[in-house]
């Protein structure tokens, strides 16, 4: 089973400088291939210490030059925050630099502080994500960016360098609603499950996604990827302490960054799920939600962690897991010890688990231009086909 490493570059405390945090996380990234991980991922965040990774393809390009086989993924690139042509160009360059090792994760964003910093309206993010994702997914297959949507209008321009290879089978999107899952099925891409909602709800959404994917594409959907924060200790007591301190602090930072307790979400189109979440927090308290969010993650001894992770994999019929070992204000030595124990005693057992294939393997060679799918003039047909799709 594909097992990747997620690095957050998170600085929640004043005890470390940003420089120290960045250097520590880069050191873990450089160790990942030698430790046996199959991939390294980073999310896109801006303006706060919640995640200091504003240019993920740039970061992964740096890592591409220091590795030879490990895959390089975005978890996720937030499409409304950047020009779609620039996004597509970034993945083209990363794929050439790494000789086909890029994996594209995309999403539409949630942090108001980030939308405000880019002078964007959160209420437009659903439509922007739909139009941008259609243009980018199609452009990376055809080598041409062209689109005429409600908000995004792009005259025909070529991508140069041309895409190194097809991104089909190695493109994933995070999702929180039935509408966004429907869009992913329309685009033929996979689901990235970030552990932030009840697992039974995730199962329901995946069942609907798989059915929709088969209906539209005539084939089975890619297996989902599960992204979790992991605290592994040599004893159950030590792991429990990591849960109480670091997983809890991670959960608190998530509530703070995304304003999950802000009932104002009810007034923002496209964020209805979070409006309901904020009302629940208002009713039951922030601490209860932080405990819920922490409990969705994984902690324990190596045996306990393997059992929990494989339980999630079996439950969701997942094709891979992405493990975050450094979070919630962990001192560098604690994060390094967590990484070491994961790599030594958890990683080999996860990789030995057969899920029927590997993430994005084999990568398809890019077809000749004559075989590329025709680019819709203005993409109106595709846009209307996805009418009502929400992200």
Coordinates of C-alpha atoms in Angstrom, one line a residue:
X1 CA 0.0 0.0 0.0
X2 CA 1.2 3.5 -0.9
X3 CA 2.3 5.3 2.3
X4 CA 3.3 8.9 2.1
X5 CA 4.6 11.6 4.4
X6 CA 2.7 14.9 5.0
X7 CA 4.7 18.0 6.2
X8 CA 2.8 21.0 7.4
X9 CA 5.6 23.6 8.2
X10 CA 3.4 24.6 11.2
X11 CA 4.7 27.2 13.7
X12 CA 2.1 27.6 16.5
X13 CA 4.4 28.8 19.3
X14 CA 6.9 31.7 19.8
X15 CA 9.6 29.3 21.0
X16 CA 10.8 28.6 17.5
X17 CA 11.5 31.0 14.7
X18 CA 10.0 30.4 11.2
X19 CA 13.5 29.7 10.0
X20 CA 14.0 27.0 12.6
X21 CA 10.6 25.4 11.7
X22 CA 11.3 25.5 8.0
X23 CA 14.8 23.9 8.4
X24 CA 13.4 21.1 10.6
X25 CA 10.6 20.3 8.2
X26 CA 13.0 20.3 5.2
X27 CA 15.3 17.9 7.0
X28 CA 12.4 15.5 7.4
X29 CA 11.5 15.9 3.7
X30 CA 15.1 15.0 2.7
X31 CA 15.0 11.9 4.9
X32 CA 11.7 10.6 3.6
X33 CA 13.0 8.7 0.6
X34 CA 15.8 7.0 2.5
X35 CA 13.4 6.1 5.3
X36 CA 11.2 4.3 2.8
X37 CA 8.2 6.6 2.3
X38 CA 6.5 6.5 -1.1
X39 CA 5.7 10.2 -1.4
X40 CA 6.0 13.6 0.3
X41 CA 3.1 16.0 0.4
X42 CA 2.5 19.6 1.7
X43 CA -0.7 21.7 1.9
X44 CA -1.0 25.2 0.6
X45 CA -1.4 27.9 3.3
X46 CA -0.7 31.6 3.5
X47 CA -0.3 34.4 6.1
X48 CA -0.3 32.5 9.4
X49 CA 1.8 30.0 11.3
X50 CA -0.9 27.3 10.7
X51 CA 1.0 26.3 7.7
X52 CA 4.0 28.1 6.1
X53 CA 3.8 26.5 2.7
X54 CA 2.6 29.2 0.2
X55 CA 4.4 27.8 -2.8
X56 CA 4.0 24.1 -2.7
X57 CA 5.2 23.2 -6.3
X58 CA 8.3 25.3 -5.6
X59 CA 9.0 23.4 -2.4
X60 CA 8.4 20.1 -4.2
X61 CA 10.7 21.1 -7.0
X62 CA 13.5 21.7 -4.5
X63 CA 12.8 18.2 -3.1
X64 CA 12.8 16.7 -6.7
X65 CA 16.4 17.8 -7.1
X66 CA 17.3 15.9 -3.9
X67 CA 15.5 12.6 -4.6
X68 CA 15.2 10.1 -7.4
X69 CA 12.1 8.0 -6.9
X70 CA 9.7 9.4 -4.3
X71 CA 6.4 11.0 -5.5
X72 CA 5.7 14.6 -4.8
X73 CA 2.1 15.7 -4.0
X74 CA 0.1 18.8 -3.1
X75 CA -2.4 18.4 -0.3
X76 CA -3.8 20.5 -1.7
X77 CA -3.2 23.3 -4.2
X78 CA -6.1 25.8 -3.5
X79 CA -7.3 26.6 -7.0
X80 CA -9.2 29.9 -6.3
X81 CA -6.1 31.5 -4.9
X82 CA -4.1 31.5 -8.1
X83 CA -4.4 31.9 -11.8
X84 CA -5.2 28.6 -13.5
X85 CA -2.6 28.9 -16.2
X86 CA 0.1 29.5 -13.5
X87 CA -1.2 26.4 -11.6
X88 CA -1.0 24.2 -14.7
X89 CA 2.4 25.6 -15.6
X90 CA 3.7 24.9 -12.1
X91 CA 2.6 21.2 -12.3
X92 CA 4.2 20.9 -15.8
X93 CA 7.5 22.2 -14.6
X94 CA 7.4 20.1 -11.4
X95 CA 6.7 17.0 -13.5
X96 CA 9.6 17.7 -15.9
X97 CA 12.0 18.3 -13.0
X98 CA 10.9 15.1 -11.3
X99 CA 10.5 13.1 -14.5
X100 CA 6.8 12.3 -13.9
X101 CA 6.7 12.0 -10.1
X102 CA 4.2 14.8 -9.4
X103 CA 0.8 14.0 -7.9
X104 CA -1.8 16.8 -8.1
X105 CA -4.1 17.4 -5.1
X106 CA -6.6 20.3 -5.5
X107 CA -9.2 22.0 -3.4
X108 CA -11.2 25.2 -3.0
X109 CA -10.0 26.6 0.3
X110 CA -11.6 27.4 3.6
X111 CA -9.6 29.9 5.6
X112 CA -11.1 33.4 5.5
X113 CA -7.8 35.0 6.4
X114 CA -6.4 33.6 3.2
X115 CA -9.3 34.7 1.0
X116 CA -9.1 38.1 2.5
X117 CA -5.3 38.3 2.0
X118 CA -5.8 37.6 -1.7
X119 CA -8.8 40.0 -1.9
X120 CA -11.1 37.3 -3.0
X121 CA -14.8 36.6 -2.1
X122 CA -15.3 33.3 -0.4
X123 CA -18.8 33.1 -1.8
X124 CA -17.3 32.8 -5.3
X125 CA -14.9 29.9 -4.4
X126 CA -17.4 27.1 -5.4
X127 CA -17.8 28.5 -8.9
X128 CA -14.1 29.4 -9.2
X129 CA -13.1 25.9 -8.2
X130 CA -15.4 24.3 -10.7
X131 CA -14.3 26.4 -13.6
X132 CA -10.6 26.4 -12.7
X133 CA -10.5 22.6 -12.1
X134 CA -12.2 21.9 -15.4
X135 CA -9.7 24.1 -17.2
X136 CA -6.6 22.7 -15.5
X137 CA -7.5 19.0 -15.7
X138 CA -8.4 19.4 -19.4
X139 CA -5.4 21.6 -20.0
X140 CA -2.9 19.1 -18.5
X141 CA -4.3 16.4 -20.8
X142 CA -4.3 18.5 -24.0
X143 CA -1.4 20.8 -23.5
X144 CA -3.7 23.8 -24.1
X145 CA -5.4 26.1 -21.7
X146 CA -8.7 27.5 -22.9
X147 CA -12.0 28.3 -21.1
X148 CA -15.0 30.5 -21.3
X149 CA -17.0 30.2 -18.1
X150 CA -19.1 32.5 -15.9
X151 CA -16.2 33.8 -13.9
X152 CA -13.1 32.5 -15.8
X153 CA -12.4 33.4 -19.4
X154 CA -9.1 32.2 -20.9
X155 CA -8.1 32.6 -24.5
X156 CA -6.3 29.6 -26.0
X157 CA -2.7 29.4 -25.0
X158 CA -0.3 26.5 -25.1
X159 CA 1.4 25.1 -22.0
X160 CA 5.2 25.1 -22.4
X161 CA 6.9 23.0 -21.6
X162 CA 4.2 20.6 -22.7
X163 CA 2.9 18.3 -20.0
X164 CA 5.4 15.6 -19.3
X165 CA 2.7 12.8 -19.0
X166 CA -1.0 12.4 -18.4
X167 CA -2.2 13.3 -14.9
X168 CA -5.0 10.9 -15.1
X169 CA -4.8 8.5 -12.1
X170 CA -2.7 10.9 -10.1
X171 CA -5.1 13.7 -9.6
X172 CA -7.1 14.0 -6.4
X173 CA -9.4 16.5 -4.8
X174 CA -10.5 17.1 -1.2
X175 CA -14.2 17.3 -0.8
X176 CA -16.8 18.1 1.8
X177 CA -20.2 17.9 0.0
X178 CA -22.1 15.6 -2.3
X179 CA -21.9 18.3 -5.0
X180 CA -18.2 18.6 -5.0
X181 CA -17.8 14.8 -5.1
X182 CA -20.1 14.8 -8.2
X183 CA -17.8 17.3 -9.9
X184 CA -14.8 15.1 -9.2
X185 CA -16.6 12.2 -10.9
X186 CA -17.3 14.5 -13.8
X187 CA -13.6 15.3 -14.1
X188 CA -12.5 11.7 -13.6
X189 CA -10.3 12.3 -10.6
X190 CA -10.0 10.7 -7.2
X191 CA -10.9 11.6 -3.7
X192 CA -8.5 12.8 -0.9
X193 CA -10.1 12.1 2.5
X194 CA -8.7 14.5 5.1
X195 CA -9.8 13.3 8.5
X196 CA -12.2 16.1 9.6
X197 CA -15.6 14.5 9.6
X198 CA -17.3 11.3 11.0
X199 CA -16.1 8.2 9.2
X200 CA -19.7 7.0 8.5
X201 CA -20.4 10.2 6.7
X202 CA -17.2 9.7 4.6
X203 CA -18.4 6.2 3.7
X204 CA -21.7 7.5 2.5
X205 CA -20.0 10.1 0.3
X206 CA -17.6 7.6 -1.2
X207 CA -20.4 5.2 -2.0
X208 CA -22.2 8.0 -3.9
X209 CA -18.9 9.1 -5.6
X210 CA -18.1 5.6 -6.8
X211 CA -21.5 5.1 -8.2
X212 CA -21.4 8.4 -10.0
X213 CA -17.9 7.8 -11.3
X214 CA -19.0 4.4 -12.8
X215 CA -22.0 6.0 -14.4
X216 CA -20.0 8.8 -16.0
X217 CA -16.7 7.1 -16.9
X218 CA -17.7 3.4 -17.3
X219 CA -14.9 2.3 -15.0
X220 CA -14.1 2.1 -11.3
X221 CA -13.0 5.2 -9.5
X222 CA -9.4 5.5 -8.2
X223 CA -9.1 4.4 -4.7
X224 CA -9.2 7.3 -2.2
X225 CA -6.2 8.5 -0.2
X226 CA -6.6 9.0 3.5
X227 CA -4.7 11.8 5.2
X228 CA -4.3 11.6 9.0
X229 CA -2.1 13.0 11.8
X230 CA -0.3 10.2 13.6
X231 CA 1.3 10.1 17.1
X232 CA 3.2 6.9 17.8
X233 CA 4.9 6.1 21.1
X234 CA 6.9 3.2 22.5
X235 CA 4.2 2.8 25.1
X236 CA 0.4 3.4 25.1
X237 CA 0.9 6.0 28.0
X238 CA 3.4 8.0 26.0
X239 CA 1.2 7.9 22.9
X240 CA -1.8 9.0 25.0
X241 CA 0.2 12.0 26.2
X242 CA 1.0 12.9 22.6
X243 CA -2.7 12.7 21.8
X244 CA -3.6 15.0 24.7
X245 CA -0.9 17.6 24.0
X246 CA -0.2 17.7 20.3
X247 CA -3.2 16.2 18.6
X248 CA -5.4 18.4 20.8
X249 CA -3.3 21.5 20.0
X250 CA -3.5 20.6 16.3
X251 CA -7.3 20.4 16.6
X252 CA -7.4 23.8 18.4
X253 CA -5.3 25.4 15.7
X254 CA -7.6 24.1 13.0
X255 CA -10.7 25.6 14.7
X256 CA -8.8 28.9 15.1
X257 CA -7.5 29.0 11.6
X258 CA -10.7 28.0 9.8
X259 CA -13.0 29.8 12.3
X260 CA -15.1 26.6 12.6
X261 CA -16.9 28.3 15.6
X262 CA -17.9 31.3 13.4
X263 CA -21.7 31.2 12.8
X264 CA -21.1 33.8 10.1
X265 CA -20.4 30.8 7.7
X266 CA -24.2 30.6 7.3
X267 CA -24.1 33.8 5.2
X268 CA -21.4 32.6 2.8
X269 CA -22.7 30.7 -0.3
X270 CA -21.0 27.3 -0.6
X271 CA -20.0 26.9 3.0
X272 CA -23.3 25.6 4.4
X273 CA -21.7 22.5 5.8
X274 CA -19.5 24.7 8.0
X275 CA -22.4 26.8 9.0
X276 CA -24.0 23.7 10.5
X277 CA -20.7 22.8 12.1
X278 CA -20.4 26.2 13.8
X279 CA -23.9 26.0 15.2
X280 CA -23.0 22.6 16.7
X281 CA -19.9 24.1 18.3
X282 CA -21.9 27.0 19.6
X283 CA -24.3 24.6 21.2
X284 CA -21.8 22.0 22.6
X285 CA -18.6 24.0 23.0
X286 CA -15.2 24.3 21.2
X287 CA -13.6 21.7 23.5
X288 CA -16.0 19.0 22.5
X289 CA -15.3 19.6 18.8
X290 CA -11.5 19.7 19.4
X291 CA -11.8 16.3 21.1
X292 CA -13.8 14.9 18.2
X293 CA -11.3 16.2 15.6
X294 CA -8.4 14.8 17.6
X295 CA -10.1 11.5 18.0
X296 CA -10.4 11.2 14.2
X297 CA -6.6 11.0 14.0
X298 CA -4.4 8.0 15.0
X299 CA -2.2 7.5 18.1
X300 CA -0.8 4.6 20.0
X301 CA 2.0 2.1 20.0
X302 CA 3.3 0.9 16.6
X303 CA 1.0 -2.1 16.8
X304 CA -2.0 0.0 17.8
X305 CA -1.3 2.6 15.0
X306 CA -1.0 -0.1 12.3
X307 CA -4.3 -1.6 13.5
X308 CA -6.1 1.7 13.4
X309 CA -4.7 2.7 10.0
X310 CA -5.5 -0.6 8.4
X311 CA -9.0 -0.4 9.9
X312 CA -9.5 3.0 8.1
X313 CA -8.1 1.6 4.9
X314 CA -10.4 -1.5 4.9
X315 CA -13.4 0.6 5.9
X316 CA -12.9 3.1 3.0
X317 CA -11.3 0.6 0.5
X318 CA -8.4 3.2 0.3
X319 CA -5.4 2.9 -1.9
X320 CA -3.0 4.8 0.3
X321 CA -2.4 6.7 3.5
X322 CA -0.6 10.0 4.1
X323 CA 0.9 10.4 7.6
X324 CA 1.7 13.7 9.3
X325 CA 4.2 13.2 12.1
X326 CA 5.0 16.9 13.0
X327 CA 2.1 19.1 14.2
X328 CA 0.5 20.9 17.1
X329 CA 3.6 22.6 18.4
X330 CA 5.8 19.5 18.7
X331 CA 9.4 20.3 19.5
X332 CA 11.8 19.2 16.8
X333 CA 13.1 16.3 18.8
X334 CA 9.6 15.0 19.5
X335 CA 8.6 15.2 15.8
X336 CA 11.9 13.5 14.8
X337 CA 11.3 10.7 17.2
X338 CA 7.7 10.3 15.9
X339 CA 9.1 10.2 12.3
X340 CA 11.7 7.6 13.3
X341 CA 9.3 5.3 15.0
X342 CA 6.8 5.6 12.2
X343 CA 9.4 4.8 9.5
X344 CA 11.0 1.9 11.5
X345 CA 8.0 0.1 12.9
X346 CA 4.8 1.2 11.1
X347 CA 5.8 2.1 7.5
X348 CA 7.0 -1.4 6.4
X349 CA 3.8 -3.1 7.7
X350 CA 1.6 -0.6 5.9
X351 CA 3.5 -1.0 2.7
X352 CA 3.2 -4.8 3.0
X353 CA -0.6 -4.5 3.0
X354 CA -2.0 -5.3 -0.5
X355 CA -4.7 -2.9 -1.7
X356 CA -4.6 -4.0 -5.3
X357 CA -2.2 -1.4 -6.9
X358 CA -0.2 1.7 -6.2
X359 CA -1.0 5.4 -6.4
X360 CA -0.7 6.7 -9.9
X361 CA 1.3 3.8 -11.2
X362 CA 1.9 3.2 -14.0
X363 CA 1.9 6.8 -15.2
X364 CA 0.5 7.1 -18.7
X365 CA 2.9 8.4 -21.4
X366 CA 1.5 11.6 -22.8
X367 CA -0.2 10.8 -26.1
X368 CA 0.7 12.3 -29.4
X369 CA -1.0 15.7 -30.1
X370 CA -3.2 14.0 -32.7
X371 CA -4.6 11.7 -30.1
X372 CA -5.3 14.5 -27.5
X373 CA -9.0 15.1 -26.7
X374 CA -10.5 18.0 -28.5
X375 CA -10.5 21.2 -26.4
X376 CA -14.0 22.5 -26.2
X377 CA -14.4 26.0 -27.6
X378 CA -14.9 27.9 -24.4
X379 CA -15.5 24.7 -22.5
X380 CA -19.3 25.5 -22.6
X381 CA -20.3 21.9 -23.1
X382 CA -18.3 20.7 -20.1
X383 CA -19.4 23.6 -18.0
X384 CA -23.1 22.9 -18.7
X385 CA -22.5 19.2 -18.1
X386 CA -21.3 20.0 -14.6
X387 CA -24.2 22.5 -14.0
X388 CA -25.1 22.4 -10.4
X389 CA -21.8 20.9 -9.4
X390 CA -20.4 22.4 -6.2
X391 CA -17.2 22.1 -4.5

